[in-house]
């Protein structure tokens, strides 16, 4: 379990550095943001002969996003963990990457209005997103890692030009299964609801 978390943390920061470099190299086309969210989660972890619920109000998620406002797309790298539950501390952690789409436009996007006046969008903007991830589940009986798919929808509400309120609801489910010792065919699915703060324009002058 410790080895998995060490490798996951190393991978998280390695991808983060890569995305920061891409953001700098693509400054004319991309902006970046970082957000921290807290909330409630409920997951069901199952084996061939056992079912356990991992639920917690101490759930944390962090995201780093590269944003292309002209296309209404963001490319997100996420790190998620259930801080505490009846299965113990850090019973579930997840690292994932995936896109987000803003169907009504993205905050900060420049638009042309009457008389060729350029303005920026500052309003509540909904989004939908998908992700592929690697999840580690650590219960009192077994410790297993598996790949999964996730889906989320949410809304961003501007507070200032660089601070936004983020509210989101997501679902994830493992594909395939994992086996560890006597625990066979381990799989999971669950939901999470969080609110947080987005800092936009990370690394920009």
PDB file of C-alpha atoms in Angstrom:
ATOM      1  CA  UNK A   1       0.000   0.000   0.000  1.00  0.00           C
ATOM      2  CA  UNK A   2       2.826   2.395   0.903  1.00  0.00           C
ATOM      3  CA  UNK A   3       4.604   1.520  -2.347  1.00  0.00           C
ATOM      4  CA  UNK A   4       1.454   2.216  -4.372  1.00  0.00           C
ATOM      5  CA  UNK A   5       0.983   5.607  -2.764  1.00  0.00           C
ATOM      6  CA  UNK A   6       4.628   6.511  -3.270  1.00  0.00           C
ATOM      7  CA  UNK A   7       4.420   5.567  -6.954  1.00  0.00           C
ATOM      8  CA  UNK A   8       1.072   7.355  -7.368  1.00  0.00           C
ATOM      9  CA  UNK A   9       2.429  10.519  -5.737  1.00  0.00           C
ATOM     10  CA  UNK A  10       5.529  10.410  -7.962  1.00  0.00           C
ATOM     11  CA  UNK A  11       3.352   9.915 -11.064  1.00  0.00           C
ATOM     12  CA  UNK A  12       1.033  12.760  -9.996  1.00  0.00           C
ATOM     13  CA  UNK A  13       3.879  15.273  -9.701  1.00  0.00           C
ATOM     14  CA  UNK A  14       5.604  14.012 -12.859  1.00  0.00           C
ATOM     15  CA  UNK A  15       2.446  14.531 -14.910  1.00  0.00           C
ATOM     16  CA  UNK A  16       1.878  17.882 -13.164  1.00  0.00           C
ATOM     17  CA  UNK A  17       5.341  19.125 -14.185  1.00  0.00           C
ATOM     18  CA  UNK A  18       4.725  17.929 -17.760  1.00  0.00           C
ATOM     19  CA  UNK A  19       1.388  19.771 -17.933  1.00  0.00           C
ATOM     20  CA  UNK A  20       2.980  22.931 -16.528  1.00  0.00           C
ATOM     21  CA  UNK A  21       5.640  22.781 -19.251  1.00  0.00           C
ATOM     22  CA  UNK A  22       2.968  22.277 -21.912  1.00  0.00           C
ATOM     23  CA  UNK A  23       1.075  25.262 -20.486  1.00  0.00           C
ATOM     24  CA  UNK A  24       4.168  27.466 -20.771  1.00  0.00           C
ATOM     25  CA  UNK A  25       4.958  26.288 -24.307  1.00  0.00           C
ATOM     26  CA  UNK A  26       1.319  26.804 -25.373  1.00  0.00           C
ATOM     27  CA  UNK A  27       0.745  30.065 -23.534  1.00  0.00           C
ATOM     28  CA  UNK A  28      -1.032  31.688 -26.479  1.00  0.00           C
ATOM     29  CA  UNK A  29      -3.640  28.918 -26.628  1.00  0.00           C
ATOM     30  CA  UNK A  30      -3.994  27.479 -23.128  1.00  0.00           C
ATOM     31  CA  UNK A  31      -4.561  28.763 -19.619  1.00  0.00           C
ATOM     32  CA  UNK A  32      -4.301  26.713 -16.453  1.00  0.00           C
ATOM     33  CA  UNK A  33      -6.110  26.316 -13.149  1.00  0.00           C
ATOM     34  CA  UNK A  34      -5.802  24.467  -9.864  1.00  0.00           C
ATOM     35  CA  UNK A  35      -8.661  23.552  -7.553  1.00  0.00           C
ATOM     36  CA  UNK A  36      -9.185  21.896  -4.178  1.00  0.00           C
ATOM     37  CA  UNK A  37     -12.551  20.323  -3.342  1.00  0.00           C
ATOM     38  CA  UNK A  38     -14.036  18.673  -0.250  1.00  0.00           C
ATOM     39  CA  UNK A  39     -17.217  16.703   0.185  1.00  0.00           C
ATOM     40  CA  UNK A  40     -18.952  13.370   0.650  1.00  0.00           C
ATOM     41  CA  UNK A  41     -18.389  10.045  -1.099  1.00  0.00           C
ATOM     42  CA  UNK A  42     -19.912   6.575  -1.050  1.00  0.00           C
ATOM     43  CA  UNK A  43     -18.277   3.555  -2.706  1.00  0.00           C
ATOM     44  CA  UNK A  44     -19.164  -0.126  -2.805  1.00  0.00           C
ATOM     45  CA  UNK A  45     -16.219  -2.567  -2.957  1.00  0.00           C
ATOM     46  CA  UNK A  46     -17.148  -6.143  -3.819  1.00  0.00           C
ATOM     47  CA  UNK A  47     -15.431  -9.528  -4.057  1.00  0.00           C
ATOM     48  CA  UNK A  48     -16.817 -12.957  -4.911  1.00  0.00           C
ATOM     49  CA  UNK A  49     -18.000 -13.430  -1.320  1.00  0.00           C
ATOM     50  CA  UNK A  50     -17.860 -10.012   0.359  1.00  0.00           C
ATOM     51  CA  UNK A  51     -19.277  -6.514  -0.024  1.00  0.00           C
ATOM     52  CA  UNK A  52     -18.077  -3.416   1.821  1.00  0.00           C
ATOM     53  CA  UNK A  53     -19.167   0.222   1.812  1.00  0.00           C
ATOM     54  CA  UNK A  54     -16.546   2.979   1.926  1.00  0.00           C
ATOM     55  CA  UNK A  55     -18.343   6.173   2.793  1.00  0.00           C
ATOM     56  CA  UNK A  56     -16.972   9.401   4.170  1.00  0.00           C
ATOM     57  CA  UNK A  57     -17.646  13.106   4.629  1.00  0.00           C
ATOM     58  CA  UNK A  58     -13.865  13.671   4.691  1.00  0.00           C
ATOM     59  CA  UNK A  59     -13.253  13.348   0.957  1.00  0.00           C
ATOM     60  CA  UNK A  60     -10.673  15.518  -0.817  1.00  0.00           C
ATOM     61  CA  UNK A  61     -10.019  16.015  -4.536  1.00  0.00           C
ATOM     62  CA  UNK A  62      -7.361  18.163  -6.225  1.00  0.00           C
ATOM     63  CA  UNK A  63      -7.318  18.990  -9.944  1.00  0.00           C
ATOM     64  CA  UNK A  64      -4.854  20.672 -12.272  1.00  0.00           C
ATOM     65  CA  UNK A  65      -6.391  21.688 -15.613  1.00  0.00           C
ATOM     66  CA  UNK A  66      -5.134  23.005 -18.923  1.00  0.00           C
ATOM     67  CA  UNK A  67      -7.937  25.067 -20.466  1.00  0.00           C
ATOM     68  CA  UNK A  68      -8.636  25.885 -24.085  1.00  0.00           C
ATOM     69  CA  UNK A  69     -11.351  28.521 -23.748  1.00  0.00           C
ATOM     70  CA  UNK A  70     -11.875  28.964 -27.496  1.00  0.00           C
ATOM     71  CA  UNK A  71     -12.898  25.292 -27.785  1.00  0.00           C
ATOM     72  CA  UNK A  72     -14.635  25.070 -24.416  1.00  0.00           C
ATOM     73  CA  UNK A  73     -12.375  22.187 -23.381  1.00  0.00           C
ATOM     74  CA  UNK A  74     -10.198  21.466 -20.356  1.00  0.00           C
ATOM     75  CA  UNK A  75      -7.743  18.631 -19.809  1.00  0.00           C
ATOM     76  CA  UNK A  76      -7.744  17.618 -16.162  1.00  0.00           C
ATOM     77  CA  UNK A  77      -5.378  15.648 -13.962  1.00  0.00           C
ATOM     78  CA  UNK A  78      -7.043  14.645 -10.687  1.00  0.00           C
ATOM     79  CA  UNK A  79      -5.977  13.173  -7.369  1.00  0.00           C
ATOM     80  CA  UNK A  80      -8.745  11.966  -5.054  1.00  0.00           C
ATOM     81  CA  UNK A  81      -8.760  10.333  -1.625  1.00  0.00           C
ATOM     82  CA  UNK A  82     -11.148   9.243   1.093  1.00  0.00           C
ATOM     83  CA  UNK A  83      -9.286  10.581   4.112  1.00  0.00           C
ATOM     84  CA  UNK A  84     -11.088   8.534   6.744  1.00  0.00           C
ATOM     85  CA  UNK A  85     -13.835   5.886   6.861  1.00  0.00           C
ATOM     86  CA  UNK A  86     -14.873   2.848   8.880  1.00  0.00           C
ATOM     87  CA  UNK A  87     -12.333   0.858   6.825  1.00  0.00           C
ATOM     88  CA  UNK A  88      -9.576   3.119   8.149  1.00  0.00           C
ATOM     89  CA  UNK A  89      -7.519   6.026   6.839  1.00  0.00           C
ATOM     90  CA  UNK A  90      -7.081   6.427   3.064  1.00  0.00           C
ATOM     91  CA  UNK A  91      -9.332   3.468   2.275  1.00  0.00           C
ATOM     92  CA  UNK A  92      -9.647   4.675  -1.332  1.00  0.00           C
ATOM     93  CA  UNK A  93      -7.316   6.802  -3.456  1.00  0.00           C
ATOM     94  CA  UNK A  94      -7.624   7.579  -7.168  1.00  0.00           C
ATOM     95  CA  UNK A  95      -5.398   9.189  -9.787  1.00  0.00           C
ATOM     96  CA  UNK A  96      -7.041  10.033 -13.123  1.00  0.00           C
ATOM     97  CA  UNK A  97      -6.813  12.102 -16.293  1.00  0.00           C
ATOM     98  CA  UNK A  98      -9.525  13.157 -18.705  1.00  0.00           C
ATOM     99  CA  UNK A  99     -11.315  15.951 -20.578  1.00  0.00           C
ATOM    100  CA  UNK A 100     -14.055  18.373 -19.547  1.00  0.00           C
ATOM    101  CA  UNK A 101     -16.432  20.091 -21.936  1.00  0.00           C
ATOM    102  CA  UNK A 102     -18.167  23.426 -21.295  1.00  0.00           C
ATOM    103  CA  UNK A 103     -21.257  23.502 -23.581  1.00  0.00           C
ATOM    104  CA  UNK A 104     -22.121  27.130 -22.720  1.00  0.00           C
ATOM    105  CA  UNK A 105     -18.562  28.443 -22.929  1.00  0.00           C
ATOM    106  CA  UNK A 106     -15.809  28.830 -20.377  1.00  0.00           C
ATOM    107  CA  UNK A 107     -15.256  31.685 -17.945  1.00  0.00           C
ATOM    108  CA  UNK A 108     -12.617  34.075 -19.240  1.00  0.00           C
ATOM    109  CA  UNK A 109     -13.344  33.290 -22.890  1.00  0.00           C
ATOM    110  CA  UNK A 110     -13.279  36.393 -25.091  1.00  0.00           C
ATOM    111  CA  UNK A 111     -16.378  37.031 -27.191  1.00  0.00           C
ATOM    112  CA  UNK A 112     -17.351  39.750 -29.663  1.00  0.00           C
ATOM    113  CA  UNK A 113     -20.586  41.591 -28.913  1.00  0.00           C
ATOM    114  CA  UNK A 114     -22.311  44.568 -30.576  1.00  0.00           C
ATOM    115  CA  UNK A 115     -20.097  47.013 -32.482  1.00  0.00           C
ATOM    116  CA  UNK A 116     -17.150  44.618 -32.439  1.00  0.00           C
ATOM    117  CA  UNK A 117     -16.590  45.144 -28.697  1.00  0.00           C
ATOM    118  CA  UNK A 118     -14.532  42.355 -27.141  1.00  0.00           C
ATOM    119  CA  UNK A 119     -15.755  41.107 -23.767  1.00  0.00           C
ATOM    120  CA  UNK A 120     -15.102  38.140 -21.504  1.00  0.00           C
ATOM    121  CA  UNK A 121     -17.594  35.564 -20.235  1.00  0.00           C
ATOM    122  CA  UNK A 122     -18.190  35.828 -16.467  1.00  0.00           C
ATOM    123  CA  UNK A 123     -21.188  33.741 -15.468  1.00  0.00           C
ATOM    124  CA  UNK A 124     -22.107  30.341 -14.028  1.00  0.00           C
ATOM    125  CA  UNK A 125     -20.822  27.787 -16.544  1.00  0.00           C
ATOM    126  CA  UNK A 126     -21.812  24.090 -16.414  1.00  0.00           C
ATOM    127  CA  UNK A 127     -19.509  21.316 -17.601  1.00  0.00           C
ATOM    128  CA  UNK A 128     -19.407  17.576 -18.131  1.00  0.00           C
ATOM    129  CA  UNK A 129     -16.326  15.392 -18.033  1.00  0.00           C
ATOM    130  CA  UNK A 130     -14.923  11.904 -18.281  1.00  0.00           C
ATOM    131  CA  UNK A 131     -11.776  10.284 -16.970  1.00  0.00           C
ATOM    132  CA  UNK A 132      -9.721   7.118 -16.867  1.00  0.00           C
ATOM    133  CA  UNK A 133      -8.027   6.355 -13.588  1.00  0.00           C
ATOM    134  CA  UNK A 134      -6.108   4.030 -11.325  1.00  0.00           C
ATOM    135  CA  UNK A 135      -7.707   3.382  -7.936  1.00  0.00           C
ATOM    136  CA  UNK A 136      -6.304   1.742  -4.830  1.00  0.00           C
ATOM    137  CA  UNK A 137      -8.730   0.253  -2.304  1.00  0.00           C
ATOM    138  CA  UNK A 138      -7.430  -0.610   1.150  1.00  0.00           C
ATOM    139  CA  UNK A 139      -9.969  -2.320   3.428  1.00  0.00           C
ATOM    140  CA  UNK A 140      -9.455  -4.231   6.656  1.00  0.00           C
ATOM    141  CA  UNK A 141      -9.321  -7.445   4.600  1.00  0.00           C
ATOM    142  CA  UNK A 142      -7.440  -6.663   1.373  1.00  0.00           C
ATOM    143  CA  UNK A 143      -5.456  -4.033  -0.539  1.00  0.00           C
ATOM    144  CA  UNK A 144      -5.999  -3.928  -4.309  1.00  0.00           C
ATOM    145  CA  UNK A 145      -5.469  -1.627  -7.296  1.00  0.00           C
ATOM    146  CA  UNK A 146      -7.575  -1.475 -10.449  1.00  0.00           C
ATOM    147  CA  UNK A 147      -8.320   0.705 -13.470  1.00  0.00           C
ATOM    148  CA  UNK A 148     -11.624   2.523 -13.770  1.00  0.00           C
ATOM    149  CA  UNK A 149     -13.722   4.982 -15.733  1.00  0.00           C
ATOM    150  CA  UNK A 150     -15.371   8.079 -14.320  1.00  0.00           C
ATOM    151  CA  UNK A 151     -18.015  10.603 -15.322  1.00  0.00           C
ATOM    152  CA  UNK A 152     -18.839  13.950 -13.721  1.00  0.00           C
ATOM    153  CA  UNK A 153     -20.892  17.073 -14.189  1.00  0.00           C
ATOM    154  CA  UNK A 154     -20.642  20.350 -12.372  1.00  0.00           C
ATOM    155  CA  UNK A 155     -20.820  24.122 -12.490  1.00  0.00           C
ATOM    156  CA  UNK A 156     -18.252  26.883 -12.026  1.00  0.00           C
ATOM    157  CA  UNK A 157     -19.406  30.189 -10.521  1.00  0.00           C
ATOM    158  CA  UNK A 158     -17.043  33.215 -10.728  1.00  0.00           C
ATOM    159  CA  UNK A 159     -16.233  35.014  -7.473  1.00  0.00           C
ATOM    160  CA  UNK A 160     -13.404  37.180  -8.858  1.00  0.00           C
ATOM    161  CA  UNK A 161     -11.563  37.099 -12.228  1.00  0.00           C
ATOM    162  CA  UNK A 162      -9.181  34.451 -10.794  1.00  0.00           C
ATOM    163  CA  UNK A 163     -11.313  32.692  -8.167  1.00  0.00           C
ATOM    164  CA  UNK A 164     -14.289  30.463  -8.972  1.00  0.00           C
ATOM    165  CA  UNK A 165     -16.622  28.344  -6.862  1.00  0.00           C
ATOM    166  CA  UNK A 166     -16.803  24.744  -8.100  1.00  0.00           C
ATOM    167  CA  UNK A 167     -19.645  22.306  -7.361  1.00  0.00           C
ATOM    168  CA  UNK A 168     -19.616  18.843  -8.910  1.00  0.00           C
ATOM    169  CA  UNK A 169     -21.080  15.346  -8.755  1.00  0.00           C
ATOM    170  CA  UNK A 170     -19.268  12.318 -10.111  1.00  0.00           C
ATOM    171  CA  UNK A 171     -19.518   8.569 -10.603  1.00  0.00           C
ATOM    172  CA  UNK A 172     -16.753   6.040 -11.167  1.00  0.00           C
ATOM    173  CA  UNK A 173     -16.642   2.285 -11.676  1.00  0.00           C
ATOM    174  CA  UNK A 174     -13.846  -0.220 -12.155  1.00  0.00           C
ATOM    175  CA  UNK A 175     -13.616  -2.148 -15.396  1.00  0.00           C
ATOM    176  CA  UNK A 176     -12.374  -5.695 -15.133  1.00  0.00           C
ATOM    177  CA  UNK A 177     -11.487  -6.971 -11.671  1.00  0.00           C
ATOM    178  CA  UNK A 178      -8.528  -7.639  -9.403  1.00  0.00           C
ATOM    179  CA  UNK A 179      -7.658 -10.548  -7.103  1.00  0.00           C
ATOM    180  CA  UNK A 180      -5.451 -10.467  -4.011  1.00  0.00           C
ATOM    181  CA  UNK A 181      -4.942 -13.633  -1.939  1.00  0.00           C
ATOM    182  CA  UNK A 182      -8.327 -15.007  -0.892  1.00  0.00           C
ATOM    183  CA  UNK A 183     -10.141 -11.918  -2.202  1.00  0.00           C
ATOM    184  CA  UNK A 184     -11.252 -12.795  -5.746  1.00  0.00           C
ATOM    185  CA  UNK A 185     -12.839 -10.643  -8.442  1.00  0.00           C
ATOM    186  CA  UNK A 186     -12.518  -7.341  -6.581  1.00  0.00           C
ATOM    187  CA  UNK A 187     -14.461  -4.481  -8.185  1.00  0.00           C
ATOM    188  CA  UNK A 188     -15.941  -1.182  -7.072  1.00  0.00           C
ATOM    189  CA  UNK A 189     -18.340   1.606  -7.994  1.00  0.00           C
ATOM    190  CA  UNK A 190     -19.409   4.777  -6.263  1.00  0.00           C
ATOM    191  CA  UNK A 191     -20.345   8.432  -6.254  1.00  0.00           C
ATOM    192  CA  UNK A 192     -18.867  11.642  -4.908  1.00  0.00           C
ATOM    193  CA  UNK A 193     -20.242  15.162  -4.391  1.00  0.00           C
ATOM    194  CA  UNK A 194     -17.868  18.035  -3.637  1.00  0.00           C
ATOM    195  CA  UNK A 195     -17.551  21.810  -3.528  1.00  0.00           C
ATOM    196  CA  UNK A 196     -14.335  23.767  -3.779  1.00  0.00           C
ATOM    197  CA  UNK A 197     -12.375  26.755  -4.981  1.00  0.00           C
ATOM    198  CA  UNK A 198     -10.698  27.095  -8.389  1.00  0.00           C
ATOM    199  CA  UNK A 199      -7.664  29.340  -8.827  1.00  0.00           C
ATOM    200  CA  UNK A 200      -7.422  30.205 -12.513  1.00  0.00           C
ATOM    201  CA  UNK A 201      -4.417  31.513 -14.386  1.00  0.00           C
ATOM    202  CA  UNK A 202      -1.902  29.414 -12.401  1.00  0.00           C
ATOM    203  CA  UNK A 203       1.647  30.269 -13.496  1.00  0.00           C
ATOM    204  CA  UNK A 204       0.522  33.241 -15.617  1.00  0.00           C
ATOM    205  CA  UNK A 205       1.853  36.764 -15.279  1.00  0.00           C
TER     206      UNK A 205
END
